Amino acid sequence: FELPAMGACVLTNIDPVEMELFTSKEKKFFKSYADLHWQLSDLISNPEKRLRMKQQSHLKVEKYCYDNIVYDLVNRINIF
């Protein structure tokens, strides 16, 4: 969550947990060195695609910022 929260375009190895949380439009996953090379080349040559990925992944994680989490917790336990 940290990299998308900072606005990064993320290409990472396959992780079943992350693949449940992010779509291929938000984060890219590779399964081999050849796949990594192909996807990296694709992202380097497509700045618009990188920008869309960064924006979409950031939108997905921004609701999990600490301000929102604390606000939600306080409202759930009604202490204020």
CSV table of N, CA, C and O in Angstrom, one decimal:
chain,number,residue,atom,x,y,z
A,1,PHE,N,0.8,-1.2,0.0
A,1,PHE,CA,0.0,0.0,0.0
A,1,PHE,C,0.9,1.3,0.0
A,1,PHE,O,0.4,2.3,-0.4
A,2,GLU,N,2.1,1.2,0.5
A,2,GLU,CA,2.9,2.4,0.6
A,2,GLU,C,3.2,3.0,-0.7
A,2,GLU,O,3.2,4.2,-0.9
A,3,LEU,N,3.7,2.1,-1.7
A,3,LEU,CA,4.1,2.7,-3.0
A,3,LEU,C,2.9,3.3,-3.7
A,3,LEU,O,3.1,4.4,-4.2
A,4,PRO,N,1.8,2.7,-3.8
A,4,PRO,CA,0.6,3.3,-4.5
A,4,PRO,C,0.2,4.6,-3.7
A,4,PRO,O,-0.2,5.6,-4.4
A,5,ALA,N,0.3,4.6,-2.4
A,5,ALA,CA,0.0,5.8,-1.6
A,5,ALA,C,0.9,7.0,-2.0
A,5,ALA,O,0.5,8.1,-1.9
A,6,MET,N,2.1,6.7,-2.4
A,6,MET,CA,3.1,7.7,-2.7
A,6,MET,C,3.0,8.1,-4.2
A,6,MET,O,3.7,8.9,-4.7
A,7,GLY,N,2.1,7.4,-5.0
A,7,GLY,CA,1.9,7.7,-6.4
A,7,GLY,C,2.9,7.0,-7.3
A,7,GLY,O,3.1,7.4,-8.4
A,8,ALA,N,3.4,5.8,-6.8
A,8,ALA,CA,4.3,5.0,-7.7
A,8,ALA,C,3.6,4.1,-8.6
A,8,ALA,O,2.5,3.6,-8.3
A,9,CYS,N,4.2,3.8,-9.7
A,9,CYS,CA,3.7,2.8,-10.7
A,9,CYS,C,4.5,1.5,-10.3
A,9,CYS,O,5.7,1.5,-10.2
A,10,VAL,N,3.7,0.5,-9.9
A,10,VAL,CA,4.3,-0.7,-9.3
A,10,VAL,C,4.3,-1.9,-10.3
A,10,VAL,O,3.2,-2.3,-10.8
A,11,LEU,N,5.4,-2.5,-10.4
A,11,LEU,CA,5.6,-3.8,-11.1
A,11,LEU,C,6.3,-4.7,-10.2
A,11,LEU,O,7.4,-4.4,-9.7
A,12,THR,N,5.7,-5.8,-9.8
A,12,THR,CA,6.2,-6.7,-8.8
A,12,THR,C,6.0,-8.1,-9.1
A,12,THR,O,5.2,-8.4,-10.0
A,13,ASN,N,6.6,-9.0,-8.4
A,13,ASN,CA,6.4,-10.4,-8.6
A,13,ASN,C,5.0,-10.8,-8.1
A,13,ASN,O,4.3,-10.1,-7.4
A,14,ILE,N,4.6,-11.9,-8.7
A,14,ILE,CA,3.2,-12.4,-8.4
A,14,ILE,C,3.1,-12.7,-6.9
A,14,ILE,O,3.9,-13.4,-6.3
A,15,ASP,N,2.0,-12.1,-6.3
A,15,ASP,CA,1.7,-12.3,-4.9
A,15,ASP,C,0.2,-12.5,-4.8
A,15,ASP,O,-0.6,-11.6,-5.1
A,16,PRO,N,-0.3,-13.7,-4.5
A,16,PRO,CA,-1.8,-14.0,-4.5
A,16,PRO,C,-2.6,-13.0,-3.7
A,16,PRO,O,-3.7,-12.6,-4.0
A,17,VAL,N,-2.0,-12.5,-2.5
A,17,VAL,CA,-2.8,-11.6,-1.7
A,17,VAL,C,-2.9,-10.3,-2.4
A,17,VAL,O,-4.0,-9.7,-2.4
A,18,GLU,N,-1.8,-9.8,-2.9
A,18,GLU,CA,-1.8,-8.5,-3.6
A,18,GLU,C,-2.7,-8.6,-4.9
A,18,GLU,O,-3.4,-7.6,-5.3
A,19,MET,N,-2.7,-9.7,-5.5
A,19,MET,CA,-3.5,-9.9,-6.7
A,19,MET,C,-5.0,-9.8,-6.4
A,19,MET,O,-5.8,-9.5,-7.3
A,20,GLU,N,-5.4,-10.2,-5.2
A,20,GLU,CA,-6.8,-10.0,-4.8
A,20,GLU,C,-7.1,-8.6,-4.5
A,20,GLU,O,-8.3,-8.2,-4.6
A,21,LEU,N,-6.1,-7.8,-4.1
A,21,LEU,CA,-6.4,-6.4,-3.7
A,21,LEU,C,-6.3,-5.4,-4.9
A,21,LEU,O,-7.0,-4.4,-4.9
A,22,PHE,N,-5.5,-5.7,-5.9
A,22,PHE,CA,-5.2,-4.8,-7.0
A,22,PHE,C,-5.5,-5.5,-8.3
A,22,PHE,O,-5.2,-6.7,-8.5
A,23,THR,N,-6.1,-4.8,-9.2
A,23,THR,CA,-6.3,-5.3,-10.6
A,23,THR,C,-5.1,-5.0,-11.4
A,23,THR,O,-4.2,-4.3,-11.0
A,24,SER,N,-5.0,-5.6,-12.6
A,24,SER,CA,-3.9,-5.3,-13.5
A,24,SER,C,-3.9,-3.9,-14.0
A,24,SER,O,-2.9,-3.5,-14.6
A,25,LYS,N,-4.9,-3.1,-13.8
A,25,LYS,CA,-4.9,-1.7,-14.2
A,25,LYS,C,-4.3,-0.9,-13.1
A,25,LYS,O,-3.9,0.3,-13.4
A,26,GLU,N,-4.1,-1.4,-11.9
A,26,GLU,CA,-3.6,-0.7,-10.8
A,26,GLU,C,-2.2,-1.1,-10.5
A,26,GLU,O,-1.4,-0.2,-10.0
A,27,LYS,N,-1.8,-2.3,-10.7
A,27,LYS,CA,-0.5,-2.8,-10.4
A,27,LYS,C,-0.2,-3.9,-11.3
A,27,LYS,O,-1.0,-4.7,-11.7
A,28,LYS,N,1.1,-4.0,-11.8
A,28,LYS,CA,1.5,-5.1,-12.7
A,28,LYS,C,2.3,-6.1,-11.9
A,28,LYS,O,3.0,-5.8,-11.0
A,29,PHE,N,2.0,-7.4,-12.3
A,29,PHE,CA,2.7,-8.5,-11.7
A,29,PHE,C,3.4,-9.4,-12.8
A,29,PHE,O,2.9,-9.5,-13.8
A,30,PHE,N,4.6,-9.8,-12.4
A,30,PHE,CA,5.4,-10.6,-13.4
A,30,PHE,C,5.6,-12.0,-12.8
A,30,PHE,O,5.6,-12.2,-11.6
A,31,LYS,N,5.7,-13.0,-13.7
A,31,LYS,CA,5.9,-14.4,-13.3
A,31,LYS,C,7.2,-15.0,-13.6
A,31,LYS,O,7.6,-16.1,-13.2
A,32,SER,N,8.0,-14.3,-14.4
A,32,SER,CA,9.3,-14.8,-14.8
A,32,SER,C,10.2,-13.6,-15.2
A,32,SER,O,9.7,-12.5,-15.4
A,33,TYR,N,11.5,-13.8,-15.4
A,33,TYR,CA,12.4,-12.7,-15.8
A,33,TYR,C,12.0,-12.2,-17.2
A,33,TYR,O,12.0,-11.0,-17.5
A,34,ALA,N,11.6,-13.1,-18.1
A,34,ALA,CA,11.2,-12.7,-19.4
A,34,ALA,C,9.9,-11.9,-19.3
A,34,ALA,O,9.8,-10.8,-20.0
A,35,ASP,N,9.0,-12.2,-18.5
A,35,ASP,CA,7.8,-11.5,-18.3
A,35,ASP,C,8.1,-10.1,-17.7
A,35,ASP,O,7.5,-9.1,-18.1
A,36,LEU,N,9.0,-10.1,-16.7
A,36,LEU,CA,9.4,-8.8,-16.1
A,36,LEU,C,10.0,-7.9,-17.2
A,36,LEU,O,9.7,-6.7,-17.3
A,37,HIS,N,10.9,-8.4,-18.0
A,37,HIS,CA,11.5,-7.6,-19.1
A,37,HIS,C,10.4,-7.1,-20.0
A,37,HIS,O,10.5,-5.9,-20.4
A,38,TRP,N,9.5,-7.9,-20.4
A,38,TRP,CA,8.5,-7.5,-21.4
A,38,TRP,C,7.6,-6.4,-20.8
A,38,TRP,O,7.3,-5.4,-21.4
A,39,GLN,N,7.1,-6.6,-19.5
A,39,GLN,CA,6.3,-5.6,-18.9
A,39,GLN,C,7.0,-4.3,-18.6
A,39,GLN,O,6.4,-3.2,-18.7
A,40,LEU,N,8.2,-4.4,-18.2
A,40,LEU,CA,9.0,-3.2,-17.9
A,40,LEU,C,9.2,-2.4,-19.2
A,40,LEU,O,9.1,-1.2,-19.2
A,41,SER,N,9.5,-3.1,-20.3
A,41,SER,CA,9.7,-2.4,-21.5
A,41,SER,C,8.4,-1.7,-22.0
A,41,SER,O,8.4,-0.6,-22.5
A,42,ASP,N,7.3,-2.4,-21.7
A,42,ASP,CA,6.0,-1.9,-22.1
A,42,ASP,C,5.7,-0.6,-21.3
A,42,ASP,O,5.2,0.4,-21.8
A,43,LEU,N,6.0,-0.7,-20.0
A,43,LEU,CA,5.7,0.5,-19.1
A,43,LEU,C,6.6,1.7,-19.4
A,43,LEU,O,6.2,2.8,-19.5
A,44,ILE,N,7.9,1.4,-19.7
A,44,ILE,CA,8.8,2.4,-20.1
A,44,ILE,C,8.4,3.1,-21.4
A,44,ILE,O,8.5,4.4,-21.5
A,45,SER,N,7.9,2.4,-22.3
A,45,SER,CA,7.5,3.0,-23.6
A,45,SER,C,6.1,3.6,-23.6
A,45,SER,O,5.7,4.1,-24.6
A,46,ASN,N,5.4,3.4,-22.5
A,46,ASN,CA,4.0,4.0,-22.5
A,46,ASN,C,3.8,4.8,-21.2
A,46,ASN,O,3.2,4.4,-20.2
A,47,PRO,N,4.2,6.1,-21.3
A,47,PRO,CA,4.1,7.0,-20.1
A,47,PRO,C,2.6,7.2,-19.7
A,47,PRO,O,2.3,7.3,-18.6
A,48,GLU,N,1.7,7.2,-20.7
A,48,GLU,CA,0.3,7.4,-20.4
A,48,GLU,C,-0.2,6.2,-19.6
A,48,GLU,O,-1.0,6.4,-18.6
A,49,LYS,N,0.2,5.0,-19.9
A,49,LYS,CA,-0.2,3.8,-19.1
A,49,LYS,C,0.3,3.9,-17.7
A,49,LYS,O,-0.4,3.6,-16.8
A,50,ARG,N,1.6,4.3,-17.6
A,50,ARG,CA,2.2,4.4,-16.2
A,50,ARG,C,1.4,5.5,-15.4
A,50,ARG,O,1.1,5.2,-14.2
A,51,LEU,N,1.0,6.6,-16.0
A,51,LEU,CA,0.3,7.6,-15.3
A,51,LEU,C,-1.1,7.1,-14.9
A,51,LEU,O,-1.5,7.3,-13.7
A,52,ARG,N,-1.8,6.4,-15.8
A,52,ARG,CA,-3.1,5.8,-15.4
A,52,ARG,C,-3.0,4.8,-14.2
A,52,ARG,O,-3.8,4.8,-13.3
A,53,MET,N,-1.9,3.9,-14.3
A,53,MET,CA,-1.7,3.0,-13.2
A,53,MET,C,-1.5,3.7,-11.9
A,53,MET,O,-2.0,3.3,-10.9
A,54,LYS,N,-0.6,4.7,-11.9
A,54,LYS,CA,-0.3,5.5,-10.7
A,54,LYS,C,-1.6,6.1,-10.1
A,54,LYS,O,-1.8,6.0,-8.9
A,55,GLN,N,-2.4,6.7,-11.0
A,55,GLN,CA,-3.6,7.3,-10.5
A,55,GLN,C,-4.6,6.3,-10.0
A,55,GLN,O,-5.2,6.6,-8.9
A,56,GLN,N,-4.8,5.2,-10.7
A,56,GLN,CA,-5.8,4.3,-10.2
A,56,GLN,C,-5.4,3.6,-8.9
A,56,GLN,O,-6.2,3.3,-8.1
A,57,SER,N,-4.1,3.2,-8.8
A,57,SER,CA,-3.7,2.5,-7.6
A,57,SER,C,-3.7,3.5,-6.4
A,57,SER,O,-4.1,3.1,-5.3
A,58,HIS,N,-3.4,4.8,-6.7
A,58,HIS,CA,-3.5,5.8,-5.6
A,58,HIS,C,-4.9,6.0,-5.1
A,58,HIS,O,-5.2,6.0,-3.9
A,59,LEU,N,-5.8,6.0,-6.0
A,59,LEU,CA,-7.3,6.2,-5.7
A,59,LEU,C,-7.7,5.0,-4.8
A,59,LEU,O,-8.5,5.1,-3.9
A,60,LYS,N,-7.2,3.8,-5.1
A,60,LYS,CA,-7.6,2.6,-4.4
A,60,LYS,C,-7.2,2.6,-2.9
A,60,LYS,O,-7.9,2.2,-2.0
A,61,VAL,N,-6.0,3.1,-2.7
A,61,VAL,CA,-5.4,3.1,-1.3
A,61,VAL,C,-5.6,4.3,-0.5
A,61,VAL,O,-5.4,4.3,0.7
A,62,GLU,N,-6.0,5.4,-1.1
A,62,GLU,CA,-6.1,6.7,-0.4
A,62,GLU,C,-7.1,6.6,0.7
A,62,GLU,O,-7.0,7.3,1.7
A,63,LYS,N,-8.1,5.8,0.6
A,63,LYS,CA,-9.1,5.7,1.7
A,63,LYS,C,-8.6,5.0,2.9
A,63,LYS,O,-9.2,5.0,4.0
A,64,TYR,N,-7.4,4.4,2.8
A,64,TYR,CA,-6.7,3.7,3.9
A,64,TYR,C,-5.7,4.6,4.6
A,64,TYR,O,-4.9,4.0,5.4
A,65,CYS,N,-5.7,5.9,4.4
A,65,CYS,CA,-4.7,6.7,5.1
A,65,CYS,C,-5.0,6.8,6.6
A,65,CYS,O,-6.2,6.5,7.0
A,66,TYR,N,-4.0,7.1,7.4
A,66,TYR,CA,-4.2,7.1,8.9
A,66,TYR,C,-5.3,8.0,9.4
A,66,TYR,O,-6.1,7.6,10.3
A,67,ASP,N,-5.5,9.1,8.7
A,67,ASP,CA,-6.6,10.0,9.1
A,67,ASP,C,-7.9,9.4,9.0
A,67,ASP,O,-8.8,9.5,9.9
A,68,ASN,N,-8.1,8.7,7.9
A,68,ASN,CA,-9.4,8.0,7.7
A,68,ASN,C,-9.6,6.8,8.6
A,68,ASN,O,-10.7,6.6,9.1
A,69,ILE,N,-8.5,6.1,8.9
A,69,ILE,CA,-8.6,4.9,9.7
A,69,ILE,C,-8.9,5.4,11.2
A,69,ILE,O,-9.8,4.8,11.8
A,70,VAL,N,-8.3,6.4,11.7
A,70,VAL,CA,-8.5,6.9,13.0
A,70,VAL,C,-9.9,7.5,13.1
A,70,VAL,O,-10.7,7.2,14.1
A,71,TYR,N,-10.4,8.2,12.1
A,71,TYR,CA,-11.7,8.8,12.1
A,71,TYR,C,-12.7,7.7,12.2
A,71,TYR,O,-13.7,7.7,13.0
A,72,ASP,N,-12.5,6.6,11.4
A,72,ASP,CA,-13.5,5.5,11.4
A,72,ASP,C,-13.5,4.8,12.8
A,72,ASP,O,-14.5,4.4,13.3
A,73,LEU,N,-12.3,4.6,13.4
A,73,LEU,CA,-12.3,3.9,14.7
A,73,LEU,C,-13.0,4.7,15.7
A,73,LEU,O,-13.7,4.2,16.6
A,74,VAL,N,-12.7,6.0,15.7
A,74,VAL,CA,-13.4,6.9,16.7
A,74,VAL,C,-14.9,6.9,16.6
A,74,VAL,O,-15.6,6.8,17.6
A,75,ASN,N,-15.3,6.9,15.4
A,75,ASN,CA,-16.8,6.8,15.1
A,75,ASN,C,-17.4,5.5,15.5
A,75,ASN,O,-18.5,5.4,16.0
A,76,ARG,N,-16.6,4.4,15.3
A,76,ARG,CA,-17.2,3.1,15.7
A,76,ARG,C,-17.3,2.9,17.2
A,76,ARG,O,-18.2,2.3,17.7
A,77,ILE,N,-16.4,3.5,17.9
A,77,ILE,CA,-16.4,3.3,19.4
A,77,ILE,C,-17.1,4.5,20.1
A,77,ILE,O,-17.3,4.4,21.3
A,78,ASN,N,-17.4,5.5,19.4
A,78,ASN,CA,-18.2,6.6,19.9
A,78,ASN,C,-17.6,7.2,21.2
A,78,ASN,O,-18.3,7.3,22.2
A,79,ILE,N,-16.3,7.5,21.2
A,79,ILE,CA,-15.7,8.1,22.4
A,79,ILE,C,-15.7,9.6,22.5
A,79,ILE,O,-15.5,10.2,23.5
A,80,PHE,N,-16.0,10.2,21.3
A,80,PHE,CA,-16.0,11.7,21.3
A,80,PHE,C,-17.3,12.2,20.8
A,80,PHE,O,-18.0,11.7,20.0
